[in-house]
Amino acid sequence: MAKHEIRLSDHFDYKRLLTFVFPSIVMMIFTSIYGVVDGFFISNFVGKTPFAAVNLIMPLPMLLAAPGFMFGTGGSAIVAQRLGEKREQKANEIFSMLTASLIVLAVILTVTGELILKGAARAMGASDAMLPYCVTYGRILILGNIPFMLQYYFQSLFVTAGKPHLGLLFTVLAGLTNMIGDALTMGVFHMGVEGAAAATVASYLVGGFLPLLYFASKNSSSLRFCRFQMDTGSLIKAMTNGSSELMSNLSMSIVNMLYNVQLMSYVGENGVSAYGTIMYVNFIFVSFFVGYSVGSAPITSYHYGAGNKPELKNLLHRSLVLISIFAVAMTAAALLLAPFLSKLFVGYDAELYALTVRAFSIYSISFLILGFNIYASSFFTALGNGGISALISFLRTLVFQVVMVLLLPRLFGVDGIWFAVTAAELLALVVSITCLIRNRKRYGY
């Protein structure tokens, strides 16, 4: 093995930890860029109504793809633990079984999504002007659901396989495919929302199917596909263990729908467009925390499987310090960049621009808090405790947000909608801290 290569079994100082998780952070950033690039081109080259329509329907394709995260994070923890136990063949059998199971599920969800698309758009409040754009964009995106789910899945498994930089390469290639595709389909050929959706699906094919080919062939990683027997116990364990990430993504989609309904009621189409702009930028900022959590989770799982409690304590301590630094930096950057980023998306409309800048400035406060909750949920997933992980995610991304987005607008008007996420993250932080304290002796961290 090359001298510079970092292994899961190593002791991690700050430099080694950052070096190891860096590819995962960049992977998540490039994944988030898909929607950002689509939004930029649609808003500036197609118009405000198609932009609002795309923002309105986007939660549905994201909801259908959410099990990819569940299989990726939940399966990654199990596979990494087997590697830590020196059971390499079993790790590969579980990996192969989970991949096949995910593909079957993806086919079922794709068919379901196509059948419910138009009715879902109506239920989410699409106007007659928005509905054709919702259906066109959503239909094409849902057709790409299988490679999209695989892309989510392989982002976690590349880290576990000891090849985070290879995972980064595939993700960068997918991101470039999307950006170039958007520039061509909308900027050159003026294909509208159809072009945006087609470019996004092309990027899914790169990010989802190329890794599938890699693991199906002989490779130098810790994982490769092999013959397997159905292991229902491991499948259920992976799904249970990854339920927090599933819940987080399902909840995000459901809550986004609720935000859009509330905004249509309080502000109208402009509110949905402003929220869409915030979500695009939010994906990039949050990807730092998600990427760090995804990148560090296999290390935690490995040392937990190896019974190395001192290293677990070391990883938790260093991670909390790094997340604190990220939180301050992300919040400061968001507040400083709010006017520029808002102008980038909706600078052509003065009223919409002013609404977006104010909304983004209020929303940005949440970046001080949410990273700790994302990491806490991921940390318990890595330890194999899907119950606690799911509890944090369920309360944070669904219960607390639903309560706040329904309650705060009654007290503070539209500003209450923008502040709802910060209030929900504060409540979730109390839960995260309580869970970490109460389980410290059980896991030895």
Short mmCIF file of C-alpha atoms in Angstrom, two decimals, residues 225-390:
data_model
loop_
_atom_site.label_atom_id
_atom_site.label_comp_id
_atom_site.label_asym_id
_atom_site.label_seq_id
_atom_site.Cartn_x
_atom_site.Cartn_y
_atom_site.Cartn_z
CA PHE A 225 -19.44 -7.65 -6.30
CA CYS A 226 -19.61 -11.38 -5.69
CA ARG A 227 -22.13 -14.19 -5.48
CA PHE A 228 -24.43 -13.85 -2.49
CA GLN A 229 -27.38 -15.45 -0.78
CA MET A 230 -30.24 -13.28 0.42
CA ASP A 231 -29.40 -12.16 3.95
CA THR A 232 -32.68 -10.79 5.27
CA GLY A 233 -31.16 -9.99 8.66
CA SER A 234 -28.41 -7.79 7.19
CA LEU A 235 -30.89 -6.16 4.80
CA ILE A 236 -33.23 -5.23 7.64
CA LYS A 237 -30.29 -4.09 9.76
CA ALA A 238 -29.00 -1.86 6.97
CA MET A 239 -32.44 -0.35 6.40
CA THR A 240 -33.01 0.14 10.12
CA ASN A 241 -29.53 1.54 10.65
CA GLY A 242 -29.92 3.91 7.72
CA SER A 243 -33.46 4.89 8.64
CA SER A 244 -32.25 8.19 10.08
CA GLU A 245 -30.84 9.26 6.72
CA LEU A 246 -34.01 8.02 5.01
CA MET A 247 -36.10 9.94 7.50
CA SER A 248 -33.95 13.02 7.05
CA ASN A 249 -34.41 13.01 3.28
CA LEU A 250 -38.08 12.04 3.34
CA SER A 251 -38.74 14.70 5.94
CA MET A 252 -36.83 17.31 3.96
CA SER A 253 -39.00 16.61 0.94
CA ILE A 254 -42.24 16.66 2.95
CA VAL A 255 -41.24 19.81 4.83
CA ASN A 256 -40.23 21.54 1.59
CA MET A 257 -43.70 20.81 0.26
CA LEU A 258 -45.21 22.32 3.42
CA TYR A 259 -42.98 25.40 3.15
CA ASN A 260 -44.14 25.88 -0.44
CA VAL A 261 -47.80 25.56 0.55
CA GLN A 262 -47.35 28.13 3.33
CA LEU A 263 -45.45 30.50 1.06
CA MET A 264 -48.07 30.26 -1.69
CA SER A 265 -50.58 31.26 0.98
CA TYR A 266 -48.58 34.15 2.50
CA VAL A 267 -46.57 35.52 -0.45
CA GLY A 268 -47.57 33.65 -3.61
CA GLU A 269 -45.29 32.59 -6.46
CA ASN A 270 -42.52 34.98 -5.32
CA GLY A 271 -42.31 33.19 -1.98
CA VAL A 272 -41.77 29.81 -3.67
CA SER A 273 -39.08 31.32 -5.89
CA ALA A 274 -37.31 32.93 -2.91
CA TYR A 275 -37.43 29.66 -0.97
CA GLY A 276 -36.12 27.79 -4.00
CA THR A 277 -33.13 30.12 -4.18
CA ILE A 278 -32.43 29.57 -0.47
CA MET A 279 -32.68 25.80 -0.88
CA TYR A 280 -30.23 25.76 -3.78
CA VAL A 281 -27.64 27.65 -1.77
CA ASN A 282 -28.55 25.73 1.40
CA PHE A 283 -27.69 22.43 -0.34
CA ILE A 284 -24.13 23.65 -0.89
CA PHE A 285 -23.64 24.95 2.65
CA VAL A 286 -25.18 21.91 4.32
CA SER A 287 -23.11 19.62 2.08
CA PHE A 288 -20.04 20.54 4.15
CA PHE A 289 -21.64 19.00 7.24
CA VAL A 290 -23.22 16.05 5.41
CA GLY A 291 -19.98 15.35 3.55
CA TYR A 292 -17.98 15.42 6.77
CA SER A 293 -20.46 13.09 8.47
CA VAL A 294 -20.56 10.65 5.55
CA GLY A 295 -16.76 10.69 5.23
CA SER A 296 -16.06 10.14 8.93
CA ALA A 297 -18.79 7.53 9.58
CA PRO A 298 -16.86 4.51 8.19
CA ILE A 299 -13.92 5.40 10.47
CA THR A 300 -16.25 5.35 13.47
CA SER A 301 -17.84 2.07 12.33
CA TYR A 302 -14.45 0.45 11.77
CA HIS A 303 -13.06 1.33 15.21
CA TYR A 304 -16.33 0.40 16.88
CA GLY A 305 -16.16 -2.99 15.15
CA ALA A 306 -12.50 -3.29 16.25
CA GLY A 307 -13.36 -2.35 19.85
CA ASN A 308 -10.99 0.64 19.82
CA LYS A 309 -12.72 2.94 22.33
CA PRO A 310 -9.86 5.47 22.68
CA GLU A 311 -10.03 6.16 18.95
CA LEU A 312 -13.82 6.58 19.14
CA LYS A 313 -13.33 9.24 21.81
CA ASN A 314 -10.63 10.89 19.71
CA LEU A 315 -12.87 10.96 16.62
CA LEU A 316 -15.84 12.46 18.45
CA HIS A 317 -13.75 15.17 20.15
CA ARG A 318 -11.98 16.25 16.96
CA SER A 319 -15.20 16.12 14.94
CA LEU A 320 -17.04 18.45 17.32
CA VAL A 321 -14.18 20.94 17.16
CA LEU A 322 -14.12 20.87 13.35
CA ILE A 323 -17.89 21.20 13.08
CA SER A 324 -17.79 24.24 15.38
CA ILE A 325 -15.29 25.90 13.04
CA PHE A 326 -17.36 24.96 9.99
CA ALA A 327 -20.53 26.33 11.62
CA VAL A 328 -19.10 29.78 12.28
CA ALA A 329 -17.50 29.96 8.83
CA MET A 330 -20.66 28.82 7.02
CA THR A 331 -22.89 31.28 8.86
CA ALA A 332 -20.55 34.23 8.25
CA ALA A 333 -20.21 33.32 4.58
CA ALA A 334 -23.97 32.97 4.13
CA LEU A 335 -24.69 36.37 5.69
CA LEU A 336 -22.00 38.09 3.62
CA LEU A 337 -22.97 36.41 0.36
CA ALA A 338 -26.76 36.68 0.71
CA PRO A 339 -27.12 39.76 -1.57
CA PHE A 340 -24.77 38.38 -4.24
CA LEU A 341 -26.29 34.90 -4.32
CA SER A 342 -29.82 36.28 -4.40
CA LYS A 343 -28.93 38.56 -7.28
CA LEU A 344 -27.40 35.63 -9.16
CA PHE A 345 -30.74 33.82 -9.21
CA VAL A 346 -33.44 36.51 -9.12
CA GLY A 347 -31.68 39.83 -9.72
CA TYR A 348 -34.00 40.51 -12.69
CA ASP A 349 -36.97 41.16 -10.34
CA ALA A 350 -36.49 43.89 -7.69
CA GLU A 351 -39.39 42.79 -5.44
CA LEU A 352 -38.37 39.13 -5.56
CA TYR A 353 -34.72 40.06 -4.98
CA ALA A 354 -35.52 42.09 -1.83
CA LEU A 355 -37.67 39.26 -0.45
CA THR A 356 -34.94 36.69 -1.14
CA VAL A 357 -32.14 38.71 0.53
CA ARG A 358 -34.17 39.17 3.72
CA ALA A 359 -35.28 35.54 3.76
CA PHE A 360 -31.75 34.23 3.18
CA SER A 361 -30.30 36.41 5.95
CA ILE A 362 -32.81 35.08 8.49
CA TYR A 363 -32.46 31.47 7.31
CA SER A 364 -28.64 31.61 7.49
CA ILE A 365 -28.65 31.65 11.30
CA SER A 366 -29.52 27.95 11.22
CA PHE A 367 -26.02 27.13 9.91
CA LEU A 368 -24.67 27.78 13.42
CA ILE A 369 -26.58 24.79 14.75
CA LEU A 370 -27.57 22.21 12.15
CA GLY A 371 -24.09 20.73 11.62
CA PHE A 372 -24.03 19.33 15.16
CA ASN A 373 -27.38 17.60 14.66
CA ILE A 374 -26.37 16.15 11.28
CA TYR A 375 -23.16 14.77 12.78
CA ALA A 376 -24.86 13.38 15.91
CA SER A 377 -27.36 11.45 13.80
CA SER A 378 -24.60 10.12 11.54
CA PHE A 379 -22.42 9.20 14.54
CA PHE A 380 -25.10 6.92 15.99
CA THR A 381 -25.72 5.38 12.56
CA ALA A 382 -22.01 4.56 12.39
CA LEU A 383 -22.24 2.91 15.82
CA GLY A 384 -25.08 0.74 14.54
CA ASN A 385 -27.73 2.48 16.65
CA GLY A 386 -30.29 3.33 14.00
CA GLY A 387 -32.94 3.99 16.64
CA ILE A 388 -31.24 7.01 18.21
CA SER A 389 -30.06 8.23 14.83
CA ALA A 390 -33.62 8.05 13.45
#
